[in-house]
PDB file of C-alpha atoms in Angstrom:
ATOM      1  CA  MET A   3     122.390 113.034  99.787  1.00 78.00           C
ATOM      2  CA  PHE A   4     120.530 115.462  97.726  1.00 84.00           C
ATOM      3  CA  THR A   5     117.588 118.056  97.654  1.00 89.00           C
ATOM      4  CA  GLU A   6     115.776 117.986  94.007  1.00 92.00           C
ATOM      5  CA  LEU A   7     115.555 115.268  91.737  1.00 93.00           C
ATOM      6  CA  GLU A   8     114.474 115.856  88.354  1.00 94.00           C
ATOM      7  CA  GLY A   9     113.280 113.410  85.736  1.00 93.00           C
ATOM      8  CA  PHE A  10     112.427 110.327  87.923  1.00 93.00           C
ATOM      9  CA  PHE A  11     108.819 111.080  88.822  1.00 94.00           C
ATOM     10  CA  VAL A  12     107.651 111.480  85.132  1.00 90.00           C
ATOM     11  CA  PRO A  13     104.866 109.799  82.938  1.00 86.00           C
ATOM     12  CA  ASP A  14     106.308 106.520  81.578  1.00 69.00           C
ATOM     13  CA  ALA A  15     104.549 103.394  80.393  1.00 56.00           C
ATOM     14  CA  ASP A  16     107.739 101.299  80.897  1.00 60.00           C
ATOM     15  CA  ASP A  17     110.721 100.762  82.733  1.00 62.00           C
ATOM     16  CA  GLU A  18     113.121 102.550  80.120  1.00 76.00           C
ATOM     17  CA  ALA A  19     116.210 104.558  81.632  1.00 84.00           C
ATOM     18  CA  ARG A  20     115.380 107.984  82.411  1.00 90.00           C
ATOM     19  CA  HIS A  21     117.946 110.968  82.599  1.00 90.00           C
ATOM     20  CA  MET A  22     117.840 112.292  85.889  1.00 92.00           C
ATOM     21  CA  THR A  23     119.375 115.252  87.579  1.00 92.00           C
ATOM     22  CA  LEU A  24     120.132 115.509  91.152  1.00 90.00           C
ATOM     23  CA  ARG A  25     120.508 119.064  92.740  1.00 92.00           C
ATOM     24  CA  GLY A  26     121.826 120.040  96.272  1.00 91.00           C
ATOM     25  CA  VAL A  27     124.113 116.603  96.203  1.00 87.00           C
ATOM     26  CA  SER A  28     126.322 115.948  99.316  1.00 82.00           C
ATOM     27  CA  LEU A  29     128.416 112.983  97.785  1.00 77.00           C
ATOM     28  CA  ARG A  30     131.219 111.281  99.484  1.00 76.00           C
ATOM     29  CA  GLY A  31     132.994 107.766  99.320  1.00 79.00           C
ATOM     30  CA  TRP A  32     134.151 105.679  96.317  1.00 80.00           C
ATOM     31  CA  LEU A  33     131.573 107.429  93.744  1.00 77.00           C
ATOM     32  CA  ARG A  34     132.849 110.737  94.325  1.00 78.00           C
ATOM     33  CA  GLU A  35     136.470 109.716  93.918  1.00 81.00           C
ATOM     34  CA  GLU A  36     135.444 107.876  90.447  1.00 78.00           C
ATOM     35  CA  ILE A  37     133.748 111.161  89.205  1.00 75.00           C
ATOM     36  CA  LEU A  38     136.574 113.214  90.230  1.00 75.00           C
ATOM     37  CA  ASP A  39     138.899 110.829  88.291  1.00 74.00           C
ATOM     38  CA  ARG A  40     139.334 113.281  85.325  1.00 62.00           C
ATOM     39  CA  GLU A  41     139.988 110.566  82.717  1.00 62.00           C
ATOM     40  CA  LYS A  42     136.469 109.160  83.296  1.00 67.00           C
ATOM     41  CA  ARG A  43     133.478 110.499  81.379  1.00 72.00           C
ATOM     42  CA  ARG A  44     131.044 108.020  82.540  1.00 80.00           C
ATOM     43  CA  VAL A  45     131.150 106.122  85.825  1.00 84.00           C
ATOM     44  CA  ASP A  46     129.090 102.788  86.056  1.00 86.00           C
ATOM     45  CA  ALA A  47     127.555 103.075  89.440  1.00 85.00           C
ATOM     46  CA  GLY A  48     125.556  99.805  89.300  1.00 87.00           C
ATOM     47  CA  THR A  49     122.483  99.291  91.496  1.00 91.00           C
ATOM     48  CA  LEU A  50     121.449 102.404  93.176  1.00 89.00           C
ATOM     49  CA  ASP A  51     118.728 103.355  95.874  1.00 91.00           C
ATOM     50  CA  ILE A  52     116.926 106.619  95.993  1.00 92.00           C
ATOM     51  CA  TYR A  53     115.797 107.303  99.906  1.00 93.00           C
ATOM     52  CA  VAL A  54     113.032 109.406 100.656  1.00 95.00           C
ATOM     53  CA  LEU A  55     113.724 111.483 103.825  1.00 93.00           C
ATOM     54  CA  ASN A  56     111.605 113.288 105.886  1.00 91.00           C
ATOM     55  CA  GLY A  57     112.207 116.492 107.871  1.00 87.00           C
ATOM     56  CA  GLU A  58     114.364 114.557 110.470  1.00 89.00           C
ATOM     57  CA  GLY A  59     116.445 112.807 107.951  1.00 90.00           C
ATOM     58  CA  ASP A  60     114.652 109.501 108.504  1.00 91.00           C
ATOM     59  CA  VAL A  61     114.016 107.346 105.545  1.00 93.00           C
ATOM     60  CA  ILE A  62     110.455 106.899 104.813  1.00 94.00           C
ATOM     61  CA  GLY A  63     110.374 105.449 101.441  1.00 94.00           C
ATOM     62  CA  GLU A  64     112.570 103.981  98.888  1.00 94.00           C
ATOM     63  CA  TYR A  65     113.159 103.272  95.267  1.00 95.00           C
ATOM     64  CA  ALA A  66     115.715 101.050  93.557  1.00 93.00           C
ATOM     65  CA  LEU A  67     117.616 102.086  90.140  1.00 93.00           C
ATOM     66  CA  ALA A  68     119.201  99.328  87.994  1.00 89.00           C
ATOM     67  CA  SER A  69     122.431  99.959  85.959  1.00 86.00           C
ATOM     68  CA  ALA A  70     122.877 103.459  86.825  1.00 90.00           C
ATOM     69  CA  VAL A  71     125.247 105.577  84.922  1.00 89.00           C
ATOM     70  CA  VAL A  72     126.516 108.985  86.300  1.00 86.00           C
ATOM     71  CA  GLU A  73     127.694 111.358  83.680  1.00 80.00           C
ATOM     72  CA  ALA A  74     131.062 112.488  85.431  1.00 71.00           C
ATOM     73  CA  ASP A  75     131.622 116.157  85.665  1.00 74.00           C
ATOM     74  CA  ALA A  76     133.496 117.663  88.616  1.00 75.00           C
ATOM     75  CA  ALA A  77     132.586 121.185  87.878  1.00 80.00           C
ATOM     76  CA  LEU A  78     128.710 120.026  88.299  1.00 82.00           C
ATOM     77  CA  LEU A  79     129.636 117.908  91.286  1.00 79.00           C
ATOM     78  CA  ASP A  80     131.160 121.139  92.995  1.00 81.00           C
ATOM     79  CA  ALA A  81     128.168 122.797  92.254  1.00 85.00           C
ATOM     80  CA  GLY A  82     126.141 120.505  94.086  1.00 87.00           C
ATOM     81  CA  GLU A  83     124.674 118.756  90.936  1.00 89.00           C
ATOM     82  CA  LEU A  84     124.876 115.236  89.707  1.00 86.00           C
ATOM     83  CA  ARG A  85     123.368 113.591  86.413  1.00 90.00           C
ATOM     84  CA  LEU A  86     122.926 110.165  85.739  1.00 90.00           C
ATOM     85  CA  VAL A  87     120.985 107.498  83.598  1.00 92.00           C
ATOM     86  CA  ALA A  88     119.243 104.695  85.140  1.00 92.00           C
ATOM     87  CA  ALA A  89     116.277 102.607  84.717  1.00 90.00           C
ATOM     88  CA  PRO A  90     113.839 102.068  88.033  1.00 91.00           C
ATOM     89  CA  MET A  91     113.400  98.395  89.183  1.00 90.00           C
ATOM     90  CA  ASN A  92     109.672  99.512  89.190  1.00 89.00           C
ATOM     91  CA  PRO A  93     108.509 102.863  87.428  1.00 89.00           C
ATOM     92  CA  PRO A  94     107.013 105.082  90.097  1.00 94.00           C
ATOM     93  CA  HIS A  95     103.851 106.786  89.820  1.00 95.00           C
ATOM     94  CA  PRO A  96     104.269 110.172  87.881  1.00 95.00           C
ATOM     95  CA  GLU A  97     102.557 111.809  90.978  1.00 97.00           C
ATOM     96  CA  ALA A  98     104.386 109.973  93.582  1.00 97.00           C
ATOM     97  CA  GLY A  99     106.998 112.981  94.076  1.00 96.00           C
ATOM     98  CA  GLU A 100     104.063 115.481  94.867  1.00 96.00           C
ATOM     99  CA  VAL A 101     102.835 112.698  97.529  1.00 98.00           C
ATOM    100  CA  TRP A 102     106.306 112.333  98.945  1.00 97.00           C
ATOM    101  CA  LYS A 103     106.581 116.308  99.443  1.00 95.00           C
ATOM    102  CA  LEU A 104     103.346 116.037 101.500  1.00 95.00           C
ATOM    103  CA  TRP A 105     104.460 113.161 103.681  1.00 96.00           C
ATOM    104  CA  GLN A 106     108.006 115.174 104.092  1.00 94.00           C
ATOM    105  CA  GLN A 107     105.967 117.869 105.596  1.00 92.00           C
ATOM    106  CA  ARG A 108     103.817 115.741 107.911  1.00 92.00           C
ATOM    107  CA  GLN A 109     103.485 112.316 107.733  1.00 92.00           C
ATOM    108  CA  PRO A 110      99.796 110.841 107.907  1.00 95.00           C
ATOM    109  CA  ASN A 111      98.270 111.830 111.275  1.00 95.00           C
ATOM    110  CA  GLU A 112      94.669 111.672 110.607  1.00 95.00           C
ATOM    111  CA  ARG A 113      92.662 108.985 108.650  1.00 95.00           C
ATOM    112  CA  GLY A 114      91.421 110.184 105.286  1.00 96.00           C
ATOM    113  CA  GLN A 115      93.758 112.645 104.279  1.00 97.00           C
ATOM    114  CA  TRP A 116      93.901 111.424 100.736  1.00 97.00           C
ATOM    115  CA  VAL A 117      90.214 111.552 100.329  1.00 97.00           C
ATOM    116  CA  PRO A 118      90.215 115.279  98.784  1.00 97.00           C
ATOM    117  CA  LEU A 119      92.821 113.954  96.200  1.00 97.00           C
ATOM    118  CA  SER A 120      92.296 113.135  92.690  1.00 97.00           C
ATOM    119  CA  ARG A 121      91.973 109.528  91.477  1.00 96.00           C
ATOM    120  CA  SER A 122      95.344 109.494  90.191  1.00 97.00           C
ATOM    121  CA  ARG A 123      97.175 111.444  93.285  1.00 98.00           C
ATOM    122  CA  ARG A 124      95.059 108.754  95.097  1.00 98.00           C
ATOM    123  CA  GLU A 125      96.888 105.966  93.443  1.00 98.00           C
ATOM    124  CA  ALA A 126     100.139 107.855  94.265  1.00 98.00           C
ATOM    125  CA  TRP A 127      99.044 108.084  97.818  1.00 98.00           C
ATOM    126  CA  LEU A 128      98.840 104.338  97.850  1.00 98.00           C
ATOM    127  CA  GLU A 129     102.305 103.934  96.284  1.00 98.00           C
ATOM    128  CA  ALA A 130     103.784 105.808  99.203  1.00 97.00           C
ATOM    129  CA  VAL A 131     101.842 103.896 101.876  1.00 97.00           C
ATOM    130  CA  ARG A 132     102.984 100.441 100.233  1.00 96.00           C
ATOM    131  CA  LEU A 133     106.720 101.556  99.985  1.00 96.00           C
ATOM    132  CA  HIS A 134     106.611 103.259 103.210  1.00 94.00           C
ATOM    133  CA  HIS A 135     105.465  99.880 104.677  1.00 92.00           C
ATOM    134  CA  SER A 136     108.046  97.801 103.038  1.00 87.00           C
ATOM    135  CA  ARG A 137     110.687  99.941 104.030  1.00 81.00           C
ATOM    136  CA  PHE A 138     109.564  99.219 107.623  1.00 76.00           C
ATOM    137  CA  TYR A 139     107.804  95.589 107.219  1.00 70.00           C
ATOM    138  CA  GLY A 140     107.154  94.184 110.506  1.00 66.00           C
ATOM    139  CA  ARG A 141     106.608  97.468 112.511  1.00 65.00           C
ATOM    140  CA  TYR A 142     102.682  96.441 112.584  1.00 63.00           C
ATOM    141  CA  ARG A 143     102.313  93.910 115.281  1.00 77.00           C
ATOM    142  CA  ASP A 144      99.293  91.822 114.732  1.00 88.00           C
ATOM    143  CA  LYS A 145      96.240  92.924 117.206  1.00 92.00           C
ATOM    144  CA  PRO A 146      94.720  90.189 118.652  1.00 94.00           C
ATOM    145  CA  PRO A 147      91.692  88.258 117.124  1.00 96.00           C
ATOM    146  CA  ASN A 148      88.379  88.893 117.033  1.00 97.00           C
ATOM    147  CA  GLU A 149      88.871  92.635 116.674  1.00 97.00           C
ATOM    148  CA  THR A 150      86.401  94.732 114.920  1.00 98.00           C
ATOM    149  CA  TYR A 151      87.345  97.219 112.220  1.00 98.00           C
ATOM    150  CA  THR A 152      85.382  99.904 110.460  1.00 98.00           C
ATOM    151  CA  LEU A 153      85.969 101.131 106.865  1.00 97.00           C
ATOM    152  CA  ASN A 154      85.028 104.781 105.962  1.00 94.00           C
ATOM    153  CA  GLY A 155      82.796 103.372 103.219  1.00 96.00           C
ATOM    154  CA  ARG A 156      81.340 106.589 101.910  1.00 96.00           C
ATOM    155  CA  ASN A 157      84.901 107.119 100.291  1.00 96.00           C
ATOM    156  CA  ILE A 158      85.356 103.865  98.759  1.00 98.00           C
ATOM    157  CA  THR A 159      84.577 104.862  95.078  1.00 97.00           C
ATOM    158  CA  ASP A 160      87.264 102.656  93.046  1.00 97.00           C
ATOM    159  CA  GLY A 161      89.708 100.001  94.161  1.00 97.00           C
ATOM    160  CA  THR A 162      92.487 102.342  95.136  1.00 98.00           C
ATOM    161  CA  SER A 163      90.341 103.929  97.769  1.00 98.00           C
ATOM    162  CA  PHE A 164      89.080 100.721  99.289  1.00 98.00           C
ATOM    163  CA  TYR A 165      92.821  99.761 100.035  1.00 98.00           C
ATOM    164  CA  LEU A 166      93.763 103.048 101.489  1.00 98.00           C
ATOM    165  CA  ALA A 167      90.441 102.966 103.566  1.00 98.00           C
ATOM    166  CA  ILE A 168      90.974  99.103 104.838  1.00 98.00           C
ATOM    167  CA  GLY A 169      94.697 100.174 105.565  1.00 97.00           C
ATOM    168  CA  GLU A 170      93.558 102.823 107.727  1.00 97.00           C
ATOM    169  CA  ALA A 171      91.065 101.054 109.458  1.00 97.00           C
ATOM    170  CA  ILE A 172      93.512  98.379 110.515  1.00 96.00           C
ATOM    171  CA  ASN A 173      96.758 100.316 110.800  1.00 94.00           C
ATOM    172  CA  GLY A 174      95.849 103.973 111.341  1.00 94.00           C
ATOM    173  CA  PRO A 175      96.870 106.922 109.470  1.00 95.00           C
ATOM    174  CA  GLY A 176      98.669 106.246 106.507  1.00 95.00           C
ATOM    175  CA  GLY A 177      98.303 102.273 107.169  1.00 94.00           C
ATOM    176  CA  TYR A 178      98.783  99.439 104.554  1.00 95.00           C
ATOM    177  CA  PHE A 179      96.750  96.455 104.261  1.00 96.00           C
ATOM    178  CA  GLY A 180      97.554  95.336 100.556  1.00 97.00           C
ATOM    179  CA  ALA A 181      97.683  97.532  97.730  1.00 97.00           C
ATOM    180  CA  GLY A 182      95.741  95.065  95.102  1.00 97.00           C
ATOM    181  CA  ALA A 183      93.987  91.672  95.761  1.00 97.00           C
ATOM    182  CA  ASP A 184      97.207  89.739  95.970  1.00 96.00           C
ATOM    183  CA  GLY A 185      98.536  92.115  98.476  1.00 96.00           C
ATOM    184  CA  LEU A 186      95.318  91.990 100.521  1.00 97.00           C
ATOM    185  CA  ASN A 187      95.320  87.879 100.577  1.00 96.00           C
ATOM    186  CA  ASP A 188      99.135  88.160 101.895  1.00 95.00           C
ATOM    187  CA  CYS A 189      98.239  90.619 104.482  1.00 95.00           C
ATOM    188  CA  LEU A 190      95.246  88.485 105.890  1.00 96.00           C
ATOM    189  CA  ALA A 191      97.842  85.500 106.213  1.00 92.00           C
ATOM    190  CA  GLY A 192      99.418  87.538 109.072  1.00 83.00           C
ATOM    191  CA  ASP A 193     102.179  90.009 110.248  1.00 88.00           C
ATOM    192  CA  PHE A 194     100.513  92.885 108.683  1.00 93.00           C
ATOM    193  CA  GLY A 195      98.426  94.156 111.545  1.00 92.00           C
ATOM    194  CA  ALA A 196      95.452  92.056 112.068  1.00 95.00           C
ATOM    195  CA  GLU A 197      95.173  88.318 113.126  1.00 94.00           C
ATOM    196  CA  THR A 198      92.333  86.554 111.592  1.00 96.00           C
ATOM    197  CA  PRO A 199      89.290  85.868 112.677  1.00 97.00           C
ATOM    198  CA  PHE A 200      87.957  89.714 112.709  1.00 98.00           C
ATOM    199  CA  THR A 201      85.120  91.684 112.034  1.00 98.00           C
ATOM    200  CA  LEU A 202      85.126  94.094 109.331  1.00 98.00           C
ATOM    201  CA  GLU A 203      82.109  96.621 109.186  1.00 98.00           C
ATOM    202  CA  TRP A 204      81.580  98.295 105.833  1.00 98.00           C
ATOM    203  CA  PRO A 205      78.890 101.000 105.802  1.00 98.00           C
ATOM    204  CA  ASP A 206      77.925 102.552 102.540  1.00 98.00           C
ATOM    205  CA  ALA A 207      79.002  99.432 100.748  1.00 98.00           C
ATOM    206  CA  ASP A 208      76.974 100.159  97.813  1.00 97.00           C
ATOM    207  CA  VAL A 209      79.053 103.186  97.007  1.00 98.00           C
ATOM    208  CA  ALA A 210      81.874 100.552  96.567  1.00 98.00           C
ATOM    209  CA  ARG A 211      79.764  98.152  94.843  1.00 97.00           C
ATOM    210  CA  ALA A 212      79.324 100.417  92.412  1.00 97.00           C
ATOM    211  CA  GLY A 213      82.488 102.020  91.823  1.00 97.00           C
ATOM    212  CA  MET A 214      85.102  99.451  92.503  1.00 98.00           C
ATOM    213  CA  GLY A 215      84.805  98.224  88.876  1.00 96.00           C
ATOM    214  CA  ARG A 216      86.523  95.223  87.679  1.00 96.00           C
ATOM    215  CA  LEU A 217      90.015  93.711  88.103  1.00 95.00           C
ATOM    216  CA  PRO A 218      92.097  93.246  84.828  1.00 91.00           C
ATOM    217  CA  SER A 219      90.840  89.635  84.920  1.00 93.00           C
ATOM    218  CA  GLY A 220      87.171  90.843  84.337  1.00 95.00           C
ATOM    219  CA  ILE A 221      86.134  89.778  87.853  1.00 96.00           C
ATOM    220  CA  ASP A 222      83.907  92.132  89.921  1.00 98.00           C
ATOM    221  CA  HIS A 223      86.517  93.903  92.055  1.00 98.00           C
ATOM    222  CA  PHE A 224      83.982  94.124  95.106  1.00 98.00           C
ATOM    223  CA  GLN A 225      82.975  90.792  94.892  1.00 98.00           C
ATOM    224  CA  LYS A 226      86.531  89.414  94.618  1.00 98.00           C
ATOM    225  CA  VAL A 227      87.872  91.723  97.833  1.00 98.00           C
ATOM    226  CA  ASN A 228      84.687  90.165  99.845  1.00 98.00           C
ATOM    227  CA  GLU A 229      85.837  86.677  99.012  1.00 98.00           C
ATOM    228  CA  ILE A 230      89.288  87.024  99.922  1.00 98.00           C
ATOM    229  CA  LEU A 231      88.248  88.355 103.263  1.00 98.00           C
ATOM    230  CA  THR A 232      85.610  86.131 103.908  1.00 98.00           C
ATOM    231  CA  GLU A 233      87.689  82.845 102.980  1.00 97.00           C
ATOM    232  CA  SER A 234      90.261  84.424 105.333  1.00 97.00           C
ATOM    233  CA  GLY A 235      87.837  84.354 108.301  1.00 97.00           C
ATOM    234  CA  VAL A 236      86.810  87.710 108.157  1.00 98.00           C
ATOM    235  CA  THR A 237      83.097  88.615 108.895  1.00 98.00           C
ATOM    236  CA  VAL A 238      82.111  91.271 106.544  1.00 98.00           C
ATOM    237  CA  LEU A 239      79.398  93.086 107.561  1.00 98.00           C
ATOM    238  CA  LEU A 240      77.789  95.171 104.570  1.00 97.00           C
ATOM    239  CA  ARG A 241      75.643  98.050 105.575  1.00 93.00           C
TER     240      ARG A 241
END
């Protein structure tokens, strides 16, 4: 376990290895023994996982590291510090660390807590939503078909906010229901909180129509999500 992580949530356009420092480290087991072997200067730790814990010590998110190499230093370890070089399997959003700090203090308990955040911080919030759900896949039991869900359409000003809004409309504060068009399609297939057919009320839809822009493929994002929804048996009521 550790309490501080430096060098992981940093701006990076690719998955190149990062030099990280862990502080407040409490290390046991084989890795500690390898580090304490003074004939070794670098310890190949293979694949490691970084777990995000809440105040009660429960895991609320997870990142994977590939080819982690620990810079062995017994003196640093005795001081509660560990240095390693590793490449994340999927580079984290550079602002996700700040979002996780919020979640560690209190996990989302009201809808729209992401609304006051900047666009970039909302993207980081969506990453936390996605990773939290993937850690606990299956925790959302599909509600029966023919339910009605309502989006907070006023706040859907881009693609990210659409996925945050639909996740909360269906699964409550911090809820997940896709983080992109493909993810939305997967969620509609079942086991993500809502069984089709259902009705989705979308007030203030013109806000999203103007703000969601286009996907990398060039397709209108607002139109695409509506096509995905309707083709999956969702009745979308645009207001």
